[in-house]
mmCIF file of C-alpha atoms in Angstrom:
data_model
loop_
_atom_site.group_PDB
_atom_site.id
_atom_site.type_symbol
_atom_site.label_atom_id
_atom_site.label_comp_id
_atom_site.label_asym_id
_atom_site.label_seq_id
_atom_site.Cartn_x
_atom_site.Cartn_y
_atom_site.Cartn_z
ATOM 1 C CA UNK A 260 6.448 5.747 -4.709
ATOM 2 C CA UNK A 261 4.521 4.071 -2.137
ATOM 3 C CA UNK A 262 5.583 0.719 -1.172
ATOM 4 C CA UNK A 263 2.739 -0.404 1.367
ATOM 5 C CA UNK A 264 0.271 -0.149 3.849
ATOM 6 C CA UNK A 265 1.468 0.192 7.210
ATOM 7 C CA UNK A 266 -1.550 2.100 9.181
ATOM 8 C CA UNK A 267 -4.926 1.818 8.838
ATOM 9 C CA UNK A 268 -7.672 3.317 11.530
ATOM 10 C CA UNK A 269 -11.371 1.317 13.303
ATOM 11 C CA UNK A 270 -13.132 3.302 15.021
ATOM 12 C CA UNK A 271 -14.013 1.812 18.714
ATOM 13 C CA UNK A 272 -16.374 2.502 20.685
ATOM 14 C CA UNK A 273 -13.760 1.595 23.510
ATOM 15 C CA UNK A 274 -10.328 0.561 22.916
ATOM 16 C CA UNK A 275 -10.521 -1.825 26.264
ATOM 17 C CA UNK A 276 -13.195 -3.781 24.721
ATOM 18 C CA UNK A 277 -11.879 -3.356 21.209
ATOM 19 C CA UNK A 278 -8.369 -4.814 22.710
ATOM 20 C CA UNK A 279 -9.881 -7.477 24.358
ATOM 21 C CA UNK A 280 -11.758 -8.582 20.897
ATOM 22 C CA UNK A 281 -9.270 -8.104 18.377
ATOM 23 C CA UNK A 282 -6.848 -10.260 20.467
ATOM 24 C CA UNK A 283 -8.846 -12.562 22.170
ATOM 25 C CA UNK A 284 -11.438 -13.344 19.464
ATOM 26 C CA UNK A 285 -9.407 -12.510 16.359
ATOM 27 C CA UNK A 286 -6.433 -13.623 17.726
ATOM 28 C CA UNK A 287 -4.013 -10.693 16.959
ATOM 29 C CA UNK A 288 -1.311 -9.157 19.174
ATOM 30 C CA UNK A 289 -0.966 -5.913 20.112
ATOM 31 C CA UNK A 290 1.980 -3.984 18.119
ATOM 32 C CA UNK A 291 1.343 -0.713 20.702
ATOM 33 C CA UNK A 292 -0.369 0.737 23.538
ATOM 34 C CA UNK A 293 0.650 3.874 24.247
ATOM 35 C CA UNK A 294 -1.284 7.225 26.281
ATOM 36 C CA UNK A 295 0.504 10.204 24.213
ATOM 37 C CA UNK A 296 0.379 12.998 26.553
ATOM 38 C CA UNK A 297 -0.914 16.502 26.108
ATOM 39 C CA UNK A 298 1.446 17.699 24.122
ATOM 40 C CA UNK A 299 0.290 15.871 20.717
ATOM 41 C CA UNK A 300 -1.884 18.166 18.982
ATOM 42 C CA UNK A 301 -5.900 18.299 19.706
ATOM 43 C CA UNK A 302 -4.804 15.349 22.454
ATOM 44 C CA UNK A 303 -6.369 17.297 25.299
ATOM 45 C CA UNK A 304 -5.042 15.229 28.334
ATOM 46 C CA UNK A 305 -3.922 12.797 25.706
ATOM 47 C CA UNK A 306 -5.281 9.963 23.910
ATOM 48 C CA UNK A 307 -4.331 5.754 23.538
ATOM 49 C CA UNK A 308 -2.112 5.563 20.688
ATOM 50 C CA UNK A 309 -3.882 1.002 20.344
ATOM 51 C CA UNK A 310 -2.610 -0.923 17.670
ATOM 52 C CA UNK A 311 -3.318 -4.270 16.749
ATOM 53 C CA UNK A 312 -2.312 -7.399 13.759
ATOM 54 C CA UNK A 313 -2.071 -10.257 12.625
ATOM 55 C CA UNK A 314 0.607 -12.472 13.842
ATOM 56 C CA UNK A 315 1.632 -13.864 10.048
ATOM 57 C CA UNK A 316 1.605 -9.940 8.942
ATOM 58 C CA UNK A 317 4.240 -7.847 10.882
ATOM 59 C CA UNK A 318 3.911 -4.746 8.616
ATOM 60 C CA UNK A 319 0.208 -3.987 9.123
ATOM 61 C CA UNK A 320 -0.694 -1.972 12.185
ATOM 62 C CA UNK A 321 -4.566 -1.435 12.377
ATOM 63 C CA UNK A 322 -5.418 1.646 15.218
ATOM 64 C CA UNK A 323 -8.098 1.085 16.667
ATOM 65 C CA UNK A 324 -8.827 4.316 17.751
ATOM 66 C CA UNK A 325 -11.638 5.684 20.329
ATOM 67 C CA UNK A 326 -14.240 8.008 17.504
ATOM 68 C CA UNK A 327 -12.996 11.054 18.776
ATOM 69 C CA UNK A 328 -8.964 11.146 18.805
ATOM 70 C CA UNK A 329 -8.494 13.540 15.924
ATOM 71 C CA UNK A 330 -11.876 15.212 16.051
ATOM 72 C CA UNK A 331 -14.208 18.128 17.743
ATOM 73 C CA UNK A 332 -17.324 16.219 20.241
ATOM 74 C CA UNK A 333 -19.237 17.009 16.969
ATOM 75 C CA UNK A 334 -17.646 14.772 15.075
ATOM 76 C CA UNK A 335 -17.050 12.649 17.110
ATOM 77 C CA UNK A 336 -20.758 11.719 17.876
ATOM 78 C CA UNK A 337 -21.703 11.235 14.707
ATOM 79 C CA UNK A 338 -18.430 8.387 13.965
ATOM 80 C CA UNK A 339 -20.044 6.866 17.265
ATOM 81 C CA UNK A 340 -23.655 6.591 15.969
ATOM 82 C CA UNK A 341 -22.018 5.048 12.289
ATOM 83 C CA UNK A 342 -19.792 2.707 14.298
ATOM 84 C CA UNK A 343 -22.856 2.074 16.868
ATOM 85 C CA UNK A 344 -25.215 1.632 13.977
ATOM 86 C CA UNK A 345 -23.357 -1.312 11.592
ATOM 87 C CA UNK A 346 -23.099 1.177 8.961
ATOM 88 C CA UNK A 347 -19.329 1.304 8.662
ATOM 89 C CA UNK A 348 -17.190 -1.717 6.312
ATOM 90 C CA UNK A 349 -14.053 -1.350 7.719
ATOM 91 C CA UNK A 350 -12.306 -4.287 5.248
ATOM 92 C CA UNK A 351 -11.610 -7.791 4.319
ATOM 93 C CA UNK A 352 -9.431 -10.334 6.261
ATOM 94 C CA UNK A 353 -8.465 -13.033 4.256
ATOM 95 C CA UNK A 354 -8.473 -16.556 4.779
ATOM 96 C CA UNK A 355 -7.583 -20.300 3.255
ATOM 97 C CA UNK A 356 -10.422 -21.942 4.593
ATOM 98 C CA UNK A 357 -13.423 -19.779 5.131
ATOM 99 C CA UNK A 358 -15.587 -22.479 6.146
ATOM 100 C CA UNK A 359 -13.037 -23.735 9.205
ATOM 101 C CA UNK A 360 -12.389 -19.958 10.366
ATOM 102 C CA UNK A 361 -15.746 -19.355 10.430
ATOM 103 C CA UNK A 362 -15.743 -21.942 13.049
ATOM 104 C CA UNK A 363 -13.424 -21.250 14.868
ATOM 105 C CA UNK A 364 -14.197 -17.571 15.507
ATOM 106 C CA UNK A 365 -17.937 -18.954 16.005
ATOM 107 C CA UNK A 366 -16.905 -20.702 19.088
ATOM 108 C CA UNK A 367 -14.710 -17.484 20.368
ATOM 109 C CA UNK A 368 -18.349 -15.664 20.456
ATOM 110 C CA UNK A 369 -17.745 -13.587 16.760
ATOM 111 C CA UNK A 370 -20.832 -12.712 16.038
ATOM 112 C CA UNK A 371 -21.531 -13.412 12.310
ATOM 113 C CA UNK A 372 -24.219 -11.399 10.002
ATOM 114 C CA UNK A 373 -24.024 -13.475 7.092
ATOM 115 C CA UNK A 374 -22.641 -17.544 7.316
ATOM 116 C CA UNK A 375 -20.117 -18.399 4.521
ATOM 117 C CA UNK A 376 -21.340 -18.494 0.796
ATOM 118 C CA UNK A 377 -19.500 -18.679 -2.871
ATOM 119 C CA UNK A 378 -19.373 -16.076 -4.493
ATOM 120 C CA UNK A 379 -17.772 -15.175 -7.723
ATOM 121 C CA UNK A 380 -14.477 -14.106 -6.221
ATOM 122 C CA UNK A 381 -14.091 -16.738 -3.457
ATOM 123 C CA UNK A 382 -15.885 -18.139 -0.577
ATOM 124 C CA UNK A 383 -16.958 -15.239 1.823
ATOM 125 C CA UNK A 384 -18.556 -14.616 5.033
ATOM 126 C CA UNK A 385 -19.525 -11.672 7.573
ATOM 127 C CA UNK A 386 -18.735 -10.245 10.743
ATOM 128 C CA UNK A 387 -19.043 -7.807 13.292
ATOM 129 C CA UNK A 388 -16.690 -6.794 15.398
ATOM 130 C CA UNK A 389 -17.451 -5.546 19.622
ATOM 131 C CA UNK A 390 -18.331 -2.254 18.170
ATOM 132 C CA UNK A 391 -20.569 -2.703 15.535
ATOM 133 C CA UNK A 392 -17.987 -2.514 12.522
ATOM 134 C CA UNK A 393 -18.408 -5.189 10.249
ATOM 135 C CA UNK A 394 -15.717 -6.770 7.893
ATOM 136 C CA UNK A 395 -15.275 -9.176 5.569
ATOM 137 C CA UNK A 396 -14.248 -12.709 5.835
ATOM 138 C CA UNK A 397 -13.138 -13.536 2.728
ATOM 139 C CA UNK A 398 -11.203 -17.023 1.134
ATOM 140 C CA UNK A 399 -10.210 -16.132 -2.730
ATOM 141 C CA UNK A 400 -11.044 -19.337 -4.393
ATOM 142 C CA UNK A 401 -9.430 -20.651 -8.285
#
């Protein structure tokens, strides 16, 4: 039986820029930043295994994957175009206070495409990372 999710992938256009965005703007911590060698299948000259996660959720690692990781060049180009276009929603990030977190992240330079608004399930704002992936910032209300 599956007990939990430990890793999830977010494709990014530039891993250095993404690392800066997720750590300095969102406040995540780096979990791994390792370059794998050519001995890994499909790695060519190697690929970078870069993971981050929220400090209060140590069991989750978000893989900030280069669009070419594990993909042929044509597929990598298609993924790159979708990410850059902002066509990929990467998930939901929870907060206890959506308005306060919105203000804090906005002050750090995070671009929101939707300000906090009341929804049937709570309060939600939408933002994009530096590659174009969009996320829901959600506060669950009773």
